Amino acid sequence: VSQSRYGVGWGIQAGHDEQGNNYQSTFGSVLGSYWIGNELWGITFGLKGSLVSRGFNAQGLRFIDQYTSTGINPTSIDPLAGANRLNQLYPDFTFGLLYESHRQDGTSVFNTNRQGLQVGAVIHHFDKSFNGQDFSVPLPMLAAHVSYKLPLPLGYYDEQESSLVLMSYVRKQGVNATLDFGGTIRYAPLSLGLFYRGLPLNKYNTTAQQDALVAVLGYENEKFKIGASYDMTVTSWSWETGGTLE
């Protein structure tokens, strides 16, 4: 990633996701951003363009219509049930906006341990709203987040970041929505966090919409960052899924 003194930044990104033999996804992206502001506040506009390749194979999968009160039907009428191999190659675009503000506390503008607020919003797959295609899921997907950083008096020197960050992140796609909220404690270069994912006040019939508790561990320095997370399911399916490690 690079950012010039004129507030223009750019970057490249690539990723691959593989879930057993049934689903594979590979993408390459180019990102661009433009920043305006000063040492106390700033607004960043971002745009991401991607080329995505996806593959799907239904072999060995069971679909929802196969589960009945008397057992499991051997066949499904789902259109994807008979798919040997489906492949897609398509462009995809995302637009985001981020507002940041920092408390004027007399420290250097390069001090990353300052108290501050972040508010952001993003619209994923926004190009799919304009081309008239019919997709199997509602598009685009909307997301927003709010975070607040509080410095902690743990560092041995001013430049060593030690802070508590409280954050919430909501996503909505069609009628479906979910919320993550929690916080992380950072004592540079390490960070530890705990989050809850779900919308417990929203209920389907009498069942609260809750998903998981998520523990996060990370390491970050000036050159790179690495992290791991573990999702512990808190629904009635917890005995079946066993959680997720990323």
mmCIF file of C-alpha atoms in Angstrom:
data_model
loop_
_atom_site.group_PDB
_atom_site.id
_atom_site.type_symbol
_atom_site.label_atom_id
_atom_site.label_comp_id
_atom_site.label_asym_id
_atom_site.label_seq_id
_atom_site.Cartn_x
_atom_site.Cartn_y
_atom_site.Cartn_z
ATOM 1 C CA VAL A 1 0.000 0.000 0.000
ATOM 2 C CA SER A 2 1.261 3.489 -0.816
ATOM 3 C CA GLN A 3 0.028 6.990 0.119
ATOM 4 C CA SER A 4 1.374 10.219 -1.323
ATOM 5 C CA ARG A 5 1.644 13.616 0.363
ATOM 6 C CA TYR A 6 -1.402 14.687 -1.647
ATOM 7 C CA GLY A 7 -3.656 12.305 0.323
ATOM 8 C CA VAL A 8 -3.965 9.733 -2.485
ATOM 9 C CA GLY A 9 -3.371 6.093 -1.593
ATOM 10 C CA TRP A 10 -3.420 2.836 -3.514
ATOM 11 C CA GLY A 11 -2.940 -0.847 -2.852
ATOM 12 C CA ILE A 12 -3.342 -4.358 -4.193
ATOM 13 C CA GLN A 13 -4.960 -7.361 -2.539
ATOM 14 C CA ALA A 14 -5.378 -11.045 -3.371
ATOM 15 C CA GLY A 15 -7.093 -13.901 -1.571
ATOM 16 C CA HIS A 16 -8.233 -17.495 -1.837
ATOM 17 C CA ASP A 17 -11.016 -19.209 0.133
ATOM 18 C CA GLU A 18 -11.578 -22.958 -0.007
ATOM 19 C CA GLN A 19 -14.307 -24.831 1.893
ATOM 20 C CA GLY A 20 -13.795 -28.546 1.457
ATOM 21 C CA ASN A 21 -14.370 -29.751 -2.098
ATOM 22 C CA ASN A 22 -17.596 -27.784 -2.479
ATOM 23 C CA TYR A 23 -16.622 -24.128 -2.716
ATOM 24 C CA GLN A 24 -13.574 -22.212 -3.912
ATOM 25 C CA SER A 25 -13.143 -18.492 -4.434
ATOM 26 C CA THR A 26 -10.121 -16.522 -5.673
ATOM 27 C CA PHE A 27 -9.918 -12.766 -6.146
ATOM 28 C CA GLY A 28 -7.500 -9.997 -7.066
ATOM 29 C CA SER A 29 -8.235 -6.374 -6.200
ATOM 30 C CA VAL A 30 -6.925 -2.856 -6.786
ATOM 31 C CA LEU A 31 -7.753 -0.273 -4.105
ATOM 32 C CA GLY A 32 -7.663 3.510 -4.230
ATOM 33 C CA SER A 33 -8.310 6.164 -1.564
ATOM 34 C CA TYR A 34 -8.335 9.916 -1.102
ATOM 35 C CA TRP A 35 -7.901 11.640 2.297
ATOM 36 C CA ILE A 36 -8.701 15.200 3.387
ATOM 37 C CA GLY A 37 -8.276 16.703 6.877
ATOM 38 C CA ASN A 38 -5.705 17.785 9.438
ATOM 39 C CA GLU A 39 -4.148 16.423 12.659
ATOM 40 C CA LEU A 40 -7.507 16.506 14.491
ATOM 41 C CA TRP A 41 -9.914 15.117 11.910
ATOM 42 C CA GLY A 42 -9.974 13.448 8.524
ATOM 43 C CA ILE A 43 -12.278 11.912 5.918
ATOM 44 C CA THR A 44 -11.162 9.069 3.657
ATOM 45 C CA PHE A 45 -12.976 8.000 0.481
ATOM 46 C CA GLY A 46 -12.168 4.510 -0.790
ATOM 47 C CA LEU A 47 -12.935 2.449 -3.882
ATOM 48 C CA LYS A 48 -12.088 -1.215 -4.496
ATOM 49 C CA GLY A 49 -12.345 -3.007 -7.829
ATOM 50 C CA SER A 50 -11.991 -6.799 -7.950
ATOM 51 C CA LEU A 51 -11.955 -9.682 -10.393
ATOM 52 C CA VAL A 52 -13.491 -12.748 -8.732
ATOM 53 C CA SER A 53 -13.440 -16.420 -9.751
ATOM 54 C CA ARG A 54 -15.789 -18.793 -7.894
ATOM 55 C CA GLY A 55 -16.478 -22.498 -8.167
ATOM 56 C CA PHE A 56 -19.236 -24.614 -6.592
ATOM 57 C CA ASN A 57 -19.751 -28.385 -6.434
ATOM 58 C CA ALA A 58 -22.857 -29.873 -4.756
ATOM 59 C CA GLN A 59 -21.457 -33.390 -4.382
ATOM 60 C CA GLY A 60 -21.898 -34.683 -0.826
ATOM 61 C CA LEU A 61 -24.032 -31.739 0.346
ATOM 62 C CA ARG A 62 -27.488 -31.906 1.921
ATOM 63 C CA PHE A 63 -30.028 -29.169 1.254
ATOM 64 C CA ILE A 64 -32.714 -27.786 3.553
ATOM 65 C CA ASP A 65 -35.624 -29.464 1.740
ATOM 66 C CA GLN A 66 -34.073 -32.898 2.406
ATOM 67 C CA TYR A 67 -34.682 -32.598 6.153
ATOM 68 C CA THR A 68 -38.174 -33.771 7.143
ATOM 69 C CA SER A 69 -39.975 -34.881 10.294
ATOM 70 C CA THR A 70 -39.511 -38.512 9.253
ATOM 71 C CA GLY A 71 -35.837 -38.334 8.324
ATOM 72 C CA ILE A 72 -33.663 -37.224 5.403
ATOM 73 C CA ASN A 73 -34.824 -37.463 1.792
ATOM 74 C CA PRO A 74 -32.132 -38.813 -0.560
ATOM 75 C CA THR A 75 -32.858 -36.154 -3.224
ATOM 76 C CA SER A 76 -33.447 -32.408 -3.304
ATOM 77 C CA ILE A 77 -35.369 -30.163 -5.702
ATOM 78 C CA ASP A 78 -32.948 -27.278 -5.104
ATOM 79 C CA PRO A 79 -31.605 -26.098 -8.497
ATOM 80 C CA LEU A 80 -28.035 -26.308 -7.181
ATOM 81 C CA ALA A 81 -28.363 -29.866 -5.878
ATOM 82 C CA GLY A 82 -27.391 -31.453 -9.186
ATOM 83 C CA ALA A 83 -24.478 -29.131 -9.892
ATOM 84 C CA ASN A 84 -21.301 -31.014 -10.721
ATOM 85 C CA ARG A 85 -19.197 -27.914 -11.156
ATOM 86 C CA LEU A 86 -20.378 -24.307 -11.506
ATOM 87 C CA ASN A 87 -17.815 -21.611 -12.301
ATOM 88 C CA GLN A 88 -18.182 -17.826 -12.361
ATOM 89 C CA LEU A 89 -15.769 -15.064 -13.353
ATOM 90 C CA TYR A 90 -17.021 -11.535 -12.737
ATOM 91 C CA PRO A 91 -15.975 -7.978 -11.703
ATOM 92 C CA ASP A 92 -17.022 -6.569 -8.335
ATOM 93 C CA PHE A 93 -16.851 -3.085 -6.784
ATOM 94 C CA THR A 94 -17.005 -1.667 -3.245
ATOM 95 C CA PHE A 95 -17.156 1.952 -2.027
ATOM 96 C CA GLY A 96 -16.403 3.134 1.505
ATOM 97 C CA LEU A 97 -16.262 6.297 3.595
ATOM 98 C CA LEU A 98 -14.410 6.817 6.898
ATOM 99 C CA TYR A 99 -14.481 9.757 9.334
ATOM 100 C CA GLU A 100 -11.825 10.044 12.063
ATOM 101 C CA SER A 101 -11.371 12.542 14.867
ATOM 102 C CA HIS A 102 -8.710 12.784 17.570
ATOM 103 C CA ARG A 103 -8.644 14.610 20.868
ATOM 104 C CA GLN A 104 -6.219 17.546 21.029
ATOM 105 C CA ASP A 105 -4.002 16.443 23.937
ATOM 106 C CA GLY A 106 -0.686 18.098 23.116
ATOM 107 C CA THR A 107 0.991 14.936 21.812
ATOM 108 C CA SER A 108 2.538 14.489 18.374
ATOM 109 C CA VAL A 109 0.182 13.908 15.448
ATOM 110 C CA PHE A 110 2.231 10.773 14.772
ATOM 111 C CA ASN A 111 1.385 9.352 18.204
ATOM 112 C CA THR A 112 -0.943 6.383 17.524
ATOM 113 C CA ASN A 113 -2.009 6.249 21.187
ATOM 114 C CA ARG A 114 -4.280 9.298 21.071
ATOM 115 C CA GLN A 115 -7.928 9.190 22.107
ATOM 116 C CA GLY A 116 -10.143 9.131 19.034
ATOM 117 C CA LEU A 117 -13.377 8.244 17.265
ATOM 118 C CA GLN A 118 -13.949 6.443 13.962
ATOM 119 C CA VAL A 119 -17.234 6.194 12.030
ATOM 120 C CA GLY A 120 -17.363 4.369 8.717
ATOM 121 C CA ALA A 121 -19.784 2.987 6.142
ATOM 122 C CA VAL A 122 -19.365 0.774 3.091
ATOM 123 C CA ILE A 123 -21.523 -0.540 0.263
ATOM 124 C CA HIS A 124 -20.394 -3.884 -1.184
ATOM 125 C CA HIS A 125 -21.247 -5.080 -4.718
ATOM 126 C CA PHE A 126 -22.795 -1.693 -5.487
ATOM 127 C CA ASP A 127 -22.329 -2.195 -9.234
ATOM 128 C CA LYS A 128 -24.812 -5.104 -9.077
ATOM 129 C CA SER A 129 -27.588 -2.571 -8.350
ATOM 130 C CA PHE A 130 -27.272 -0.987 -11.783
ATOM 131 C CA ASN A 131 -26.853 -3.803 -14.313
ATOM 132 C CA GLY A 132 -30.367 -5.267 -14.060
ATOM 133 C CA GLN A 133 -29.252 -8.815 -13.274
ATOM 134 C CA ASP A 134 -31.283 -11.081 -10.999
ATOM 135 C CA PHE A 135 -29.173 -12.520 -8.166
ATOM 136 C CA SER A 136 -30.016 -15.350 -5.790
ATOM 137 C CA VAL A 137 -29.393 -13.041 -2.795
ATOM 138 C CA PRO A 138 -30.358 -9.370 -2.327
ATOM 139 C CA LEU A 139 -27.574 -6.997 -3.395
ATOM 140 C CA PRO A 140 -25.877 -4.740 -2.504
ATOM 141 C CA MET A 141 -24.714 -5.392 1.064
ATOM 142 C CA LEU A 142 -24.458 -2.455 3.473
ATOM 143 C CA ALA A 143 -22.177 -2.190 6.499
ATOM 144 C CA ALA A 144 -21.280 0.446 9.096
ATOM 145 C CA HIS A 145 -19.008 0.633 12.120
ATOM 146 C CA VAL A 146 -18.250 2.889 15.075
ATOM 147 C CA SER A 147 -15.144 2.614 17.250
ATOM 148 C CA TYR A 148 -13.664 4.635 20.100
ATOM 149 C CA LYS A 149 -10.086 4.420 21.370
ATOM 150 C CA LEU A 150 -9.116 5.158 24.976
ATOM 151 C CA PRO A 151 -5.387 5.336 25.800
ATOM 152 C CA LEU A 152 -4.234 3.222 28.758
ATOM 153 C CA PRO A 153 -1.241 4.115 30.989
ATOM 154 C CA LEU A 154 0.583 0.837 30.323
ATOM 155 C CA GLY A 155 3.438 1.784 27.974
ATOM 156 C CA TYR A 156 6.990 2.408 29.105
ATOM 157 C CA TYR A 157 7.284 5.321 26.674
ATOM 158 C CA ASP A 158 4.859 7.605 24.846
ATOM 159 C CA GLU A 159 5.290 5.988 21.425
ATOM 160 C CA GLN A 160 4.339 2.507 22.666
ATOM 161 C CA GLU A 161 0.649 2.080 22.012
ATOM 162 C CA SER A 162 -1.442 0.802 24.911
ATOM 163 C CA SER A 163 -5.160 1.314 24.490
ATOM 164 C CA LEU A 164 -8.683 -0.003 24.836
ATOM 165 C CA VAL A 165 -10.768 0.104 21.659
ATOM 166 C CA LEU A 166 -14.548 -0.358 21.871
ATOM 167 C CA MET A 167 -16.304 -1.041 18.593
ATOM 168 C CA SER A 168 -19.513 -2.141 16.920
ATOM 169 C CA TYR A 169 -20.039 -3.350 13.357
ATOM 170 C CA VAL A 170 -23.420 -3.914 11.688
ATOM 171 C CA ARG A 171 -24.127 -5.547 8.324
ATOM 172 C CA LYS A 172 -27.386 -5.702 6.349
ATOM 173 C CA GLN A 173 -28.281 -7.614 3.193
ATOM 174 C CA GLY A 174 -31.923 -7.698 2.200
ATOM 175 C CA VAL A 175 -33.976 -8.483 5.300
ATOM 176 C CA ASN A 176 -31.005 -10.094 7.071
ATOM 177 C CA ALA A 177 -28.820 -8.191 9.521
ATOM 178 C CA THR A 178 -26.178 -8.962 12.118
ATOM 179 C CA LEU A 179 -24.182 -7.001 14.673
ATOM 180 C CA ASP A 180 -20.706 -7.480 16.163
ATOM 181 C CA PHE A 181 -19.757 -5.548 19.279
ATOM 182 C CA GLY A 182 -16.948 -5.809 21.799
ATOM 183 C CA GLY A 183 -13.461 -4.496 22.307
ATOM 184 C CA THR A 184 -9.721 -5.076 22.128
ATOM 185 C CA ILE A 185 -6.872 -4.263 24.475
ATOM 186 C CA ARG A 186 -3.667 -3.388 22.670
ATOM 187 C CA TYR A 187 -0.246 -3.388 24.304
ATOM 188 C CA ALA A 188 2.029 -2.944 21.305
ATOM 189 C CA PRO A 189 2.833 -5.088 19.462
ATOM 190 C CA LEU A 190 0.164 -7.466 20.877
ATOM 191 C CA SER A 191 -3.623 -7.160 20.970
ATOM 192 C CA LEU A 192 -6.360 -9.266 22.561
ATOM 193 C CA GLY A 193 -10.081 -8.902 21.921
ATOM 194 C CA LEU A 194 -13.490 -10.371 22.685
ATOM 195 C CA PHE A 195 -16.655 -9.820 20.622
ATOM 196 C CA TYR A 196 -20.271 -10.950 20.503
ATOM 197 C CA ARG A 197 -22.011 -11.540 17.169
ATOM 198 C CA GLY A 198 -25.780 -11.480 16.902
ATOM 199 C CA LEU A 199 -28.926 -9.401 17.334
ATOM 200 C CA PRO A 200 -30.350 -10.718 20.628
ATOM 201 C CA LEU A 201 -33.225 -8.218 20.665
ATOM 202 C CA ASN A 202 -34.419 -9.526 17.274
ATOM 203 C CA LYS A 203 -36.222 -12.835 17.469
ATOM 204 C CA TYR A 204 -37.416 -15.362 14.925
ATOM 205 C CA ASN A 205 -40.593 -16.763 16.506
ATOM 206 C CA THR A 206 -39.265 -17.070 20.091
ATOM 207 C CA THR A 207 -35.605 -17.684 19.213
ATOM 208 C CA ALA A 208 -33.096 -14.857 19.700
ATOM 209 C CA GLN A 209 -30.860 -14.157 16.714
ATOM 210 C CA GLN A 210 -27.453 -14.826 18.197
ATOM 211 C CA ASP A 211 -24.401 -16.394 16.628
ATOM 212 C CA ALA A 212 -21.073 -16.557 18.457
ATOM 213 C CA LEU A 213 -18.526 -15.246 20.922
ATOM 214 C CA VAL A 214 -15.301 -14.389 19.127
ATOM 215 C CA ALA A 215 -11.828 -14.253 20.701
ATOM 216 C CA VAL A 216 -9.099 -12.437 18.749
ATOM 217 C CA LEU A 217 -5.306 -12.442 19.164
ATOM 218 C CA GLY A 218 -2.992 -10.308 17.024
ATOM 219 C CA TYR A 219 0.577 -9.112 16.494
ATOM 220 C CA GLU A 220 1.449 -5.959 14.540
ATOM 221 C CA ASN A 221 4.571 -3.919 13.835
ATOM 222 C CA GLU A 222 5.547 -1.360 11.200
ATOM 223 C CA LYS A 223 6.127 -4.002 8.513
ATOM 224 C CA PHE A 224 3.334 -6.543 8.892
ATOM 225 C CA LYS A 225 0.492 -7.825 11.045
ATOM 226 C CA ILE A 226 -0.800 -11.307 11.759
ATOM 227 C CA GLY A 227 -3.856 -12.440 13.689
ATOM 228 C CA ALA A 228 -6.031 -15.374 14.672
ATOM 229 C CA SER A 229 -9.641 -15.613 15.809
ATOM 230 C CA TYR A 230 -11.852 -18.337 17.248
ATOM 231 C CA ASP A 231 -15.656 -18.272 16.959
ATOM 232 C CA MET A 232 -17.454 -20.192 19.701
ATOM 233 C CA THR A 233 -21.052 -20.781 18.611
ATOM 234 C CA VAL A 234 -23.636 -19.824 21.251
ATOM 235 C CA THR A 235 -26.699 -21.226 19.463
ATOM 236 C CA SER A 236 -28.253 -24.667 19.881
ATOM 237 C CA TRP A 237 -25.961 -25.834 17.041
ATOM 238 C CA SER A 238 -22.805 -25.354 19.140
ATOM 239 C CA TRP A 239 -22.462 -29.097 19.786
ATOM 240 C CA GLU A 240 -22.585 -29.750 16.043
ATOM 241 C CA THR A 241 -20.293 -27.045 14.636
ATOM 242 C CA GLY A 242 -17.459 -27.109 17.160
ATOM 243 C CA GLY A 243 -16.530 -23.469 16.485
ATOM 244 C CA THR A 244 -14.392 -21.869 13.759
ATOM 245 C CA LEU A 245 -10.700 -21.003 13.785
ATOM 246 C CA GLU A 246 -9.331 -18.427 11.342
#
